Amino acid sequence: MSVLTTGPGAAPAGEEPPDTGERHRLTAVTGLAALSLDAMASVAYGPEAIALVLAAAGARGLGFTLPVTLAIAALLAVLVASYRQVIAAFPDGGGSYAVAKAHLGTRTSLVAAASLVLDYVLNVAVAVTAGVAALTSAFPALYGARLWLCLAVLALVTGVNLRGIAESAKAFIVPTVVFVGAVLALIVVGLFRSAPVSTATAAGHASVVADNAGGVGALLLLKAFASGCSALTGVEAIANAVPSFRAPRVRRAQRAEAALGAVLGLMLIGLAVLIGRFHLQPVAGVTVLAQLADASLGHNGAFYVLQFATMILLALSANTSFGGLPVLLELLARDNYLPHVFALKADRQVHRHGVLALAGVSAGLLVFSGGDTNTLVPLFAIGVFVGFTVAQVGMVRHWRLERGPGWHGKALLNGLGALLTGVSAGVVTASKLTEGAWLVVVTLPLLVAAFVAVHRAYDRIGERLGLGRVPEPPHRERSLVIVPVSSLSRLTSEALTAAVSLGDEVRAVTVCHPDPEDRAALHALERSWAAWDPGVPLVRLSCARRGLGRPIAAYVRQVTAARPGTRVTVLIPETEPERLWQGLLRNQRGAVVAHAVRRETDAVICRLRFRPSRPPRENTRPAAGDDR
């Protein structure tokens, strides 16, 4: 039997292992590796997204790559400073959801949560497809198998995260260091170049720069800014997962957030400078980062190291979602907006159900898109800017209520962040609405509605269970145990033994059908039962149709109506297979009976699992006339 514990303040049903210690949590360095891969990897497509938009205005438009990047870097600095404040104010994690829940009301907090859930799921799909796209660009023969490659990478990342977030961080430190080191080396070497050392990568590829270039207007710059803002996704992940850090959690998380902002900002600005320095023009089929590596490092071993590191980091940047989303799902489950199973933790601080749910939904997106990055990118980055804005507005209210030392400056910083991210959210949504962003706009309210529906269901269950009220004292009721049987065996004996131990009265029931062979089997069972004489009556239930569960459920209803005040239990004996594959051999009779009784009656259902490998009891005597 299972016991459902629900309602506000109730502990989730299931086992909650004790804390396994700080060694399974993150340091500032491992936190940076585990939770910043999304943001780090964005330098592979952020500058390119800016250049592709500005290419519509020709070479003159590409000259605005650095100013647009500086604007994005300024927004990054505001976000990092703001999220350091969020970490300090809300050390239990949750990011924008926790801030909105405390200061902006339930509905706003659910909008923030839904936006983060969408962004995390899309991040996994985009990261995996982008990594595989880099691989298939280097090895075109693999292009036809890109979907299977995406699913394989997703399975790998999922498996690593099921080992624990600290273990996943250790596994991803080396790729992160190699990628960051290679990009920084590219920037430093490129600054000493007066001209590209090589253009072999772009040779033979058509330029995407418009031949009839238009003017550089505010709308074009806003669109370039919106596209480049995809480089800011993942900035909030550290604030969402503060509980995953070692003590002192706040200080370590703030250090990781500051390091993320510094490294990401340096790489974005450096790459933008090189784009202008080398007068780089985007071409079809080759990434901007690959062209920069070619121009700065040459078409040699260093070039391939950077390309391989980019491919690995893009694929593994999905780990940011696996580190942040399960913590958010845990908070939602504790507040009764998601099933309580998401609040359970396994060993090594693993939110196993959150990890598996994220992997399952992401796999569905990969199958839907066919492993194509371009199908998913238009949906990306909108949700995170909604969360950014909600978090900043909530923090302004937080400082106004707290009014601690220097609260004016802190509130001003968050207010500026709210203004910038709010404008960015509007620009990103408007510019990508016709490219698929409408799907996010539709899905957000649907997710919020689902959260509300789950919360109402828990409220109803909690009200019926009387949670928060002192219940009536327990009292004894007369009990009747009904045991479905079809033949005599050790399983029948074990079931009746358990039944007489549980109830004041026991009845065995068997279902009889009008077919001649069934009637013959019934008469044989009745003869064997009389010869065995277990002290339990055998009740015959006639059924004109070939049913099993409904006749038993109807008999339970009949007994319940005839004997009010009697606690009726249906004990269903089943054989437990010795091997996993032997589960295919079971006839599922127990499941059919349990489903019918559960659906049509209020009787208690007890499923007795019997293992045939267990030796028989010494006092068991052979049943007379066993007709098995």
XYZ file of C-alpha atoms in Angstrom:
628
model
C 0.000 0.000 0.000
C 1.124 3.532 -0.608
C 0.516 6.597 1.506
C 0.120 9.969 -0.183
C 1.402 12.925 1.806
C 0.332 16.178 0.247
C -0.566 19.758 0.882
C 1.254 22.838 2.088
C 4.152 22.090 4.355
C 3.926 18.332 3.813
C 7.103 16.369 3.277
C 7.242 14.738 -0.144
C 6.319 11.083 -0.257
C 9.261 8.716 -0.615
C 12.651 8.242 0.860
C 14.893 11.204 1.582
C 18.458 10.035 2.199
C 20.461 11.963 4.745
C 22.838 14.650 3.546
C 25.943 12.944 2.237
C 28.234 15.856 3.078
C 29.841 18.871 1.520
C 32.101 16.819 -0.740
C 29.218 16.335 -3.181
C 28.681 20.101 -3.498
C 30.381 22.723 -5.677
C 33.342 25.002 -5.073
C 33.639 28.331 -6.890
C 35.793 26.684 -9.598
C 33.669 23.569 -10.092
C 30.538 25.725 -9.916
C 31.919 27.842 -12.745
C 32.546 24.682 -14.784
C 29.164 23.093 -14.029
C 26.884 26.119 -14.290
C 28.517 28.468 -16.789
C 29.001 26.234 -19.821
C 25.913 27.736 -21.445
C 27.214 31.285 -21.092
C 30.791 30.363 -22.046
C 29.723 28.496 -25.150
C 27.573 31.427 -26.274
C 30.681 33.207 -27.578
C 30.578 30.647 -30.398
C 27.274 32.015 -31.705
C 26.696 35.409 -29.985
C 29.171 37.491 -32.044
C 28.134 35.606 -35.165
C 24.465 36.434 -34.538
C 25.386 40.143 -34.353
C 27.493 40.032 -37.522
C 24.831 38.178 -39.514
C 22.244 40.865 -38.765
C 24.611 43.755 -39.455
C 25.705 42.128 -42.720
C 22.398 43.315 -44.197
C 23.915 46.824 -44.193
C 27.142 45.688 -45.873
C 30.652 46.496 -44.677
C 29.438 49.699 -43.069
C 26.985 47.763 -40.975
C 29.671 45.317 -39.817
C 31.582 48.307 -38.469
C 28.951 48.532 -35.696
C 29.776 45.061 -34.352
C 31.951 46.430 -31.546
C 29.495 49.149 -30.366
C 26.648 46.591 -30.246
C 28.884 44.134 -28.384
C 29.897 46.831 -25.883
C 26.212 47.506 -25.216
C 25.672 43.783 -24.570
C 28.764 43.692 -22.325
C 27.405 46.640 -20.334
C 24.123 44.764 -19.857
C 26.139 41.716 -18.821
C 27.931 43.753 -16.143
C 24.616 45.018 -14.763
C 23.192 41.500 -14.730
C 26.213 40.007 -12.960
C 26.174 42.722 -10.284
C 22.445 42.277 -9.846
C 22.560 38.499 -9.595
C 25.315 38.732 -6.997
C 22.761 40.660 -4.957
C 20.112 38.014 -5.682
C 22.496 35.327 -4.411
C 23.022 37.205 -1.146
C 19.325 37.987 -0.653
C 18.027 34.528 -1.612
C 20.639 31.918 -0.634
C 18.130 29.051 -1.004
C 18.295 29.396 -4.787
C 15.471 29.787 -7.259
C 16.675 33.039 -8.829
C 13.882 35.092 -10.341
C 11.224 32.652 -9.074
C 12.333 33.096 -5.455
C 12.543 36.887 -5.822
C 9.106 37.194 -7.435
C 7.525 34.814 -4.927
C 8.746 36.981 -2.036
C 7.955 40.422 -3.471
C 5.800 40.345 -6.604
C 3.047 37.822 -5.908
C 2.241 34.273 -6.914
C 1.286 34.775 -10.553
C 4.389 36.804 -11.349
C 6.589 34.192 -9.696
C 4.962 31.479 -11.789
C 5.581 33.488 -14.972
C 9.252 33.740 -13.975
C 9.392 30.015 -13.222
C 7.737 29.085 -16.513
C 10.115 31.313 -18.470
C 13.118 29.698 -16.794
C 11.797 26.189 -17.391
C 11.350 26.940 -21.092
C 14.782 28.512 -21.379
C 16.513 25.619 -19.617
C 14.829 23.014 -21.813
C 15.560 24.931 -25.016
C 19.144 25.459 -23.899
C 19.689 21.705 -23.748
C 18.267 21.153 -27.227
C 20.136 24.115 -28.788
C 23.419 23.238 -27.090
C 23.348 19.604 -28.192
C 22.326 20.378 -31.783
C 24.950 23.150 -32.062
C 27.684 20.829 -30.807
C 26.690 18.097 -33.238
C 26.479 20.700 -36.043
C 30.114 21.595 -35.373
C 31.006 17.893 -35.577
C 29.116 17.314 -38.828
C 30.723 20.439 -40.316
C 34.128 18.861 -39.765
C 32.948 15.394 -40.845
C 30.138 15.829 -43.433
C 29.621 12.057 -43.712
C 27.973 12.124 -40.276
C 25.301 14.651 -41.289
C 22.660 11.995 -41.975
C 23.074 10.587 -38.455
C 22.896 13.947 -36.667
C 19.689 13.101 -34.765
C 21.178 9.912 -33.351
C 24.348 11.792 -32.472
C 22.267 14.423 -30.645
C 20.463 11.747 -28.648
C 23.776 10.048 -27.822
C 25.280 13.313 -26.528
C 22.121 13.963 -24.480
C 22.336 10.479 -22.978
C 25.991 11.080 -22.091
C 25.308 14.396 -20.332
C 22.296 12.889 -18.537
C 24.329 9.928 -17.329
C 27.085 12.163 -15.987
C 24.560 14.322 -14.109
C 22.912 11.281 -12.559
C 26.263 10.759 -10.852
C 25.892 14.117 -9.096
C 26.462 17.774 -9.902
C 29.919 17.822 -8.281
C 30.992 14.820 -10.360
C 29.669 16.429 -13.550
C 31.583 19.614 -12.736
C 34.842 17.685 -12.396
C 34.222 16.026 -15.756
C 33.670 19.377 -17.491
C 36.545 21.384 -15.981
C 39.089 20.323 -18.633
C 36.902 21.135 -21.701
C 35.994 24.497 -20.172
C 39.615 25.424 -19.455
C 40.734 24.326 -22.932
C 37.990 26.329 -24.644
C 38.467 29.509 -22.618
C 42.239 29.258 -22.944
C 42.023 28.758 -26.712
C 39.653 31.723 -27.212
C 41.799 34.011 -25.054
C 44.917 32.885 -26.942
C 43.128 33.612 -30.219
C 42.293 37.130 -29.007
C 45.782 37.899 -27.687
C 47.527 36.621 -30.834
C 45.006 38.367 -33.086
C 45.659 41.729 -31.441
C 49.274 41.493 -32.665
C 48.222 40.700 -36.233
C 47.870 43.528 -38.712
C 46.143 41.258 -41.234
C 44.680 37.729 -41.305
C 47.376 35.069 -41.364
C 45.058 32.695 -43.222
C 41.665 32.771 -44.979
C 41.636 29.126 -46.019
C 38.507 28.339 -44.034
C 36.336 30.914 -45.818
C 37.783 30.230 -49.272
C 35.165 29.046 -51.736
C 32.208 29.984 -49.502
C 29.666 32.597 -50.553
C 29.556 35.815 -48.522
C 26.290 36.639 -46.768
C 26.961 40.391 -46.862
C 24.191 42.141 -48.795
C 25.157 43.401 -52.248
C 22.584 46.207 -52.181
C 23.336 47.278 -48.615
C 20.880 49.558 -46.889
C 21.509 52.151 -44.253
C 22.363 51.440 -40.651
C 19.232 52.456 -38.772
C 18.097 52.117 -35.170
C 15.880 49.153 -36.054
C 18.810 47.213 -37.515
C 20.971 47.955 -34.476
C 18.173 46.865 -32.119
C 17.759 43.640 -34.060
C 21.525 43.004 -33.894
C 21.438 43.728 -30.162
C 18.522 41.305 -29.709
C 20.310 38.564 -31.624
C 23.554 39.101 -29.707
C 21.715 38.900 -26.389
C 21.666 35.124 -26.877
C 25.187 35.345 -25.426
C 23.685 36.305 -22.040
C 21.727 33.106 -21.513
C 23.047 31.156 -18.563
C 24.045 34.200 -16.480
C 21.230 33.403 -14.017
C 22.087 29.704 -13.576
C 24.458 30.229 -10.626
C 21.845 32.235 -8.691
C 19.297 29.471 -9.309
C 21.557 26.759 -7.882
C 23.104 28.382 -4.779
C 22.203 25.376 -2.545
C 24.477 23.207 -4.694
C 27.587 25.104 -3.499
C 29.720 24.258 -0.488
C 29.638 26.447 2.585
C 29.950 29.399 2.664
C 27.479 29.033 -0.205
C 26.767 32.712 -0.812
C 30.397 33.726 -1.036
C 31.344 30.848 -3.360
C 28.360 31.469 -5.633
C 29.126 35.202 -5.819
C 32.731 34.479 -6.752
C 31.608 32.101 -9.495
C 29.130 34.707 -10.810
C 31.794 37.433 -10.897
C 34.277 35.128 -12.638
C 31.655 34.203 -15.218
C 30.911 37.861 -15.991
C 34.590 38.786 -16.282
C 35.580 35.898 -18.560
C 32.471 36.103 -20.750
C 32.695 39.888 -21.155
C 36.396 39.718 -22.020
C 35.813 37.059 -24.684
C 32.843 38.872 -26.276
C 34.621 42.218 -26.513
C 37.867 40.621 -27.707
C 36.157 38.720 -30.518
C 34.240 41.844 -31.591
C 37.501 43.795 -31.772
C 39.039 41.116 -34.017
C 35.996 41.092 -36.314
C 36.585 44.795 -36.984
C 40.376 44.442 -37.083
C 40.317 41.745 -39.760
C 37.308 43.269 -41.604
C 35.720 39.842 -41.346
C 32.612 39.135 -43.428
C 30.276 36.228 -42.519
C 30.141 33.456 -45.124
C 27.732 30.577 -45.605
C 28.727 27.273 -44.010
C 31.583 28.584 -41.832
C 31.244 30.028 -38.359
C 32.620 33.447 -37.487
C 34.653 31.881 -34.674
C 36.272 29.483 -37.164
C 37.190 32.407 -39.449
C 38.694 34.308 -36.519
C 40.743 31.277 -35.479
C 41.965 30.896 -39.042
C 42.866 34.577 -39.302
C 44.571 34.781 -35.917
C 46.180 31.368 -35.369
C 46.508 30.075 -38.921
C 45.092 26.914 -40.490
C 47.121 24.555 -38.315
C 46.881 22.378 -35.230
C 45.836 25.273 -32.997
C 42.905 25.956 -35.316
C 41.655 22.377 -34.982
C 42.141 22.398 -31.203
C 39.851 25.426 -30.940
C 37.271 23.900 -33.280
C 37.247 20.624 -31.377
C 37.038 22.422 -28.019
C 34.155 24.534 -29.356
C 32.309 21.436 -30.479
C 32.765 19.732 -27.101
C 31.817 22.779 -25.052
C 28.732 23.527 -27.161
C 27.494 19.977 -26.682
C 28.263 19.961 -22.981
C 26.851 23.431 -22.307
C 23.561 21.618 -21.792
C 24.980 20.842 -18.363
C 24.012 24.355 -17.200
C 20.368 23.335 -17.453
C 20.999 20.047 -15.648
C 22.559 22.026 -12.787
C 19.918 24.767 -12.505
C 16.548 23.348 -13.581
C 16.303 20.447 -11.065
C 16.833 22.926 -8.184
C 14.069 25.159 -9.576
C 11.766 22.135 -9.968
C 12.470 21.198 -6.352
C 11.367 24.655 -5.153
C 8.211 24.488 -7.274
C 7.425 21.028 -5.915
C 7.881 22.204 -2.330
C 5.387 24.996 -3.040
C 2.932 22.422 -4.483
C 3.163 23.712 -8.061
C 4.729 20.491 -9.356
C 4.429 16.837 -8.272
C 6.309 16.242 -5.018
C 8.489 13.638 -6.669
C 10.629 16.493 -8.052
C 11.584 17.475 -4.484
C 13.231 14.126 -3.772
C 17.005 13.873 -3.681
C 19.035 10.736 -4.236
C 22.582 10.103 -3.062
C 25.260 12.592 -4.188
C 22.704 15.450 -4.015
C 21.090 14.327 -7.289
C 17.577 15.522 -8.165
C 17.108 12.373 -10.225
C 13.522 12.971 -11.320
C 14.302 16.532 -12.413
C 17.308 15.344 -14.432
C 15.317 12.580 -16.124
C 12.347 14.866 -16.845
C 14.651 17.447 -18.455
C 16.323 14.736 -20.526
C 12.965 13.335 -21.666
C 11.505 16.679 -22.779
C 14.772 17.662 -24.462
C 14.873 14.357 -26.340
C 11.351 15.094 -27.604
C 12.488 18.515 -28.846
C 15.472 16.950 -30.606
C 13.232 14.452 -32.366
C 10.760 17.224 -33.266
C 13.530 19.384 -34.776
C 15.327 16.488 -36.417
C 18.543 17.636 -34.738
C 18.487 20.955 -36.633
C 19.787 23.970 -34.701
C 18.047 26.549 -36.903
C 14.633 25.126 -35.963
C 15.284 25.778 -32.264
C 17.335 28.995 -32.156
C 14.395 31.379 -32.826
C 12.753 30.058 -29.640
C 15.878 30.616 -27.562
C 16.689 33.394 -25.088
C 13.198 34.903 -24.770
C 12.302 33.156 -21.540
C 15.518 34.090 -19.798
C 14.970 37.827 -20.421
C 11.502 37.596 -18.902
C 13.145 36.035 -15.855
C 15.842 38.724 -15.824
C 13.249 41.493 -15.770
C 11.119 39.893 -13.064
C 14.182 39.342 -10.867
C 15.331 42.970 -11.190
C 11.902 44.431 -10.413
C 11.573 42.117 -7.418
C 14.984 43.137 -6.092
C 14.037 46.833 -6.282
C 11.080 46.067 -4.028
C 13.316 43.953 -1.794
C 15.729 46.825 -1.143
C 12.871 49.303 -0.565
C 11.391 47.043 2.078
C 14.694 46.155 3.735
C 16.205 49.676 3.676
C 19.605 48.506 4.846
C 22.918 50.344 4.411
C 23.376 51.578 0.843
C 19.945 50.383 -0.257
C 19.468 53.350 -2.591
C 22.451 52.359 -4.721
C 21.430 48.717 -4.797
C 17.871 49.568 -5.769
C 19.158 51.916 -8.481
C 21.352 49.148 -9.899
C 18.458 46.686 -10.000
C 16.136 49.335 -11.418
C 18.578 50.008 -14.247
C 18.838 46.264 -14.839
C 15.037 45.929 -14.947
C 14.783 48.741 -17.511
C 17.496 47.297 -19.744
C 16.323 43.680 -19.571
C 12.671 44.709 -20.004
C 13.500 46.593 -23.194
C 15.671 43.676 -24.319
C 12.846 41.188 -23.671
C 10.483 43.269 -25.813
C 13.010 43.683 -28.608
C 13.969 39.993 -28.633
C 10.336 38.865 -28.667
C 9.240 41.325 -31.358
C 12.202 40.625 -33.629
C 11.817 36.840 -33.437
C 8.030 36.560 -33.213
C 7.549 35.455 -36.821
C 10.570 33.131 -36.634
C 8.947 30.813 -34.099
C 9.007 32.898 -30.930
C 5.186 32.875 -30.966
C 5.414 29.292 -29.719
C 7.141 30.488 -26.532
C 4.565 33.254 -26.097
C 1.804 30.620 -26.266
C 3.589 28.033 -24.114
C 4.362 30.412 -21.219
C 0.732 30.908 -20.109
C 0.046 27.201 -20.633
C 2.867 26.322 -18.230
C 1.564 28.830 -15.683
C -1.902 27.290 -16.009
C -0.414 23.835 -15.411
C 1.335 25.054 -12.243
C -1.929 26.517 -10.959
C -3.823 23.306 -11.770
C -1.315 21.189 -9.820
C -1.512 23.578 -6.856
C -5.316 23.432 -6.817
C -5.216 19.637 -6.937
C -2.889 19.537 -3.922
C -5.146 22.013 -2.103
C -8.187 19.808 -2.717
C -6.373 16.683 -1.566
C -5.031 18.481 1.481
C -8.529 19.705 2.381
C -9.967 16.214 2.104
C -7.129 14.772 4.184
C -7.620 17.464 6.805
C -3.999 18.584 6.697
C -3.276 21.174 9.374
C -6.169 20.007 11.548
C -6.145 17.566 14.470
C -7.751 14.333 13.206
C -10.126 12.042 15.072
C -8.462 9.463 17.328
C -7.905 6.073 15.653
C -10.528 3.396 16.347
C -10.933 -0.235 15.461
C -13.352 -1.329 12.728
C -14.387 -4.821 11.779
C -12.371 -5.910 8.753
C -13.094 -8.184 5.825
C -10.360 -9.353 3.447
C -11.332 -10.561 -0.028
C -8.782 -12.701 -1.905
C -9.236 -13.389 -5.671
C -8.135 -16.963 -6.545
C -8.180 -19.085 -9.697
C -6.404 -22.290 -8.578
C -4.698 -23.921 -5.618
C -0.973 -23.338 -5.201
C 1.626 -22.083 -2.725
C 0.634 -18.604 -3.861
C -2.971 -19.260 -2.744
C -1.756 -20.543 0.632
C 0.528 -17.546 1.178
C -2.280 -15.153 0.237
C -4.792 -16.705 2.661
C -2.155 -16.790 5.417
C -1.568 -13.066 4.955
C -5.307 -12.396 4.755
C -6.211 -14.172 8.031
C -3.379 -12.227 9.661
C -4.863 -8.929 8.458
C -8.631 -9.283 8.865
C -11.350 -10.530 11.156
C -13.010 -12.341 8.263
C -11.594 -13.682 4.991
C -13.392 -14.679 1.818
C -11.853 -16.162 -1.302
C -13.596 -15.291 -4.572
C -13.297 -16.816 -8.022
C -14.907 -15.619 -11.258
C -16.850 -18.166 -13.325
C -17.686 -17.752 -17.020
C -20.355 -19.733 -18.919
C -17.893 -21.511 -21.240
C -17.809 -25.316 -20.705
C -14.058 -25.381 -20.052
C -14.361 -22.595 -17.455
C -17.226 -24.384 -15.681
C -15.209 -27.606 -15.617
C -12.238 -25.735 -14.112
C -14.551 -24.175 -11.493
C -15.957 -27.556 -10.412
C -12.404 -28.939 -10.134
C -11.371 -25.944 -8.006
C -14.414 -26.362 -5.726
C -13.615 -30.075 -5.212
C -9.983 -29.287 -4.442
C -11.020 -26.454 -2.097
C -13.376 -28.765 -0.169
C -10.654 -31.404 0.153
C -8.073 -28.791 1.232
C -10.498 -27.137 3.692
C -8.466 -23.993 4.535
C -11.178 -22.590 6.803
C -11.980 -19.821 4.292
C -15.171 -19.910 2.202
C -14.861 -19.869 -1.581
C -17.383 -17.531 -3.215
C -18.379 -18.117 -6.848
C -18.920 -14.933 -8.926
C -20.768 -15.643 -12.188
C -20.076 -13.357 -15.140
C -21.669 -13.687 -18.575
C -18.851 -11.736 -20.232
C -15.147 -12.512 -20.261
C -14.424 -10.059 -17.466
C -12.336 -10.392 -14.317
C -11.990 -7.030 -12.591
C -15.590 -5.813 -12.840
C -17.262 -8.877 -11.215
C -14.891 -8.587 -8.243
C -15.453 -4.821 -7.978
C -19.242 -5.393 -8.103
C -18.976 -7.970 -5.290
C -16.932 -5.498 -3.211
C -19.648 -2.870 -3.673
C -22.296 -5.407 -2.683
C -20.461 -6.389 0.498
C -19.764 -2.760 1.414
C -23.453 -1.852 1.042
C -24.620 -4.878 3.034
C -22.131 -4.392 5.878
C -21.659 -0.678 6.593
C -18.874 0.129 9.018
C -16.756 -2.801 7.823
C -13.291 -2.083 6.448
C -12.963 -4.046 3.189
C -9.532 -4.970 1.847
C -8.851 -6.722 -1.468
C -5.615 -8.717 -1.219
C -4.287 -9.565 -4.685
C -1.624 -12.320 -4.773
C 0.998 -12.053 -7.528
C 4.158 -13.921 -8.438
C 7.378 -11.898 -8.319
C 9.630 -12.969 -11.247
C 13.144 -14.129 -10.440
C 14.616 -12.416 -13.502
C 13.743 -9.067 -15.066
C 12.828 -10.583 -18.433
C 10.408 -12.996 -16.737
C 8.120 -10.055 -16.065
C 6.961 -10.547 -19.673
C 5.542 -13.941 -18.624
C 3.070 -12.513 -16.092
C -0.609 -12.634 -17.046
C -1.389 -9.184 -15.538
C -4.528 -10.527 -13.809
C -3.539 -8.684 -10.619
C -3.201 -5.359 -12.432
C -6.641 -5.796 -14.059
C -8.325 -6.534 -10.722
C -6.519 -3.692 -8.930
C -7.511 -1.187 -11.617
C -11.201 -2.147 -11.507
C -11.416 -2.171 -7.688
C -9.573 1.143 -7.394
C -11.760 2.815 -10.000
C -15.162 1.531 -8.819
C -14.839 1.127 -5.024
C -13.235 2.657 -1.946
C -11.767 -0.659 -0.772
C -8.153 -0.869 0.347
C -5.960 -2.672 -2.192
C -3.064 -4.811 -1.005
C -0.848 -6.533 -3.598
C 1.040 -9.491 -2.152
C 4.240 -10.237 -4.067
C 5.385 -13.866 -3.711
C 8.822 -15.074 -4.832
C 8.768 -18.711 -6.011
C 12.487 -19.081 -5.228
C 11.702 -18.906 -1.515
C 11.585 -22.416 0.056
C 8.161 -23.614 1.259
C 7.194 -23.461 4.924
C 7.920 -26.613 6.889
C 4.289 -26.951 8.034
C 2.868 -26.633 4.517
C 1.029 -29.787 3.479
C 0.189 -30.683 -0.144
C -3.217 -29.538 -1.266
C -5.547 -32.359 -2.150
C -6.662 -32.451 -5.742
C -4.309 -29.706 -6.968
C -5.545 -29.005 -10.512
C -2.886 -26.544 -11.567
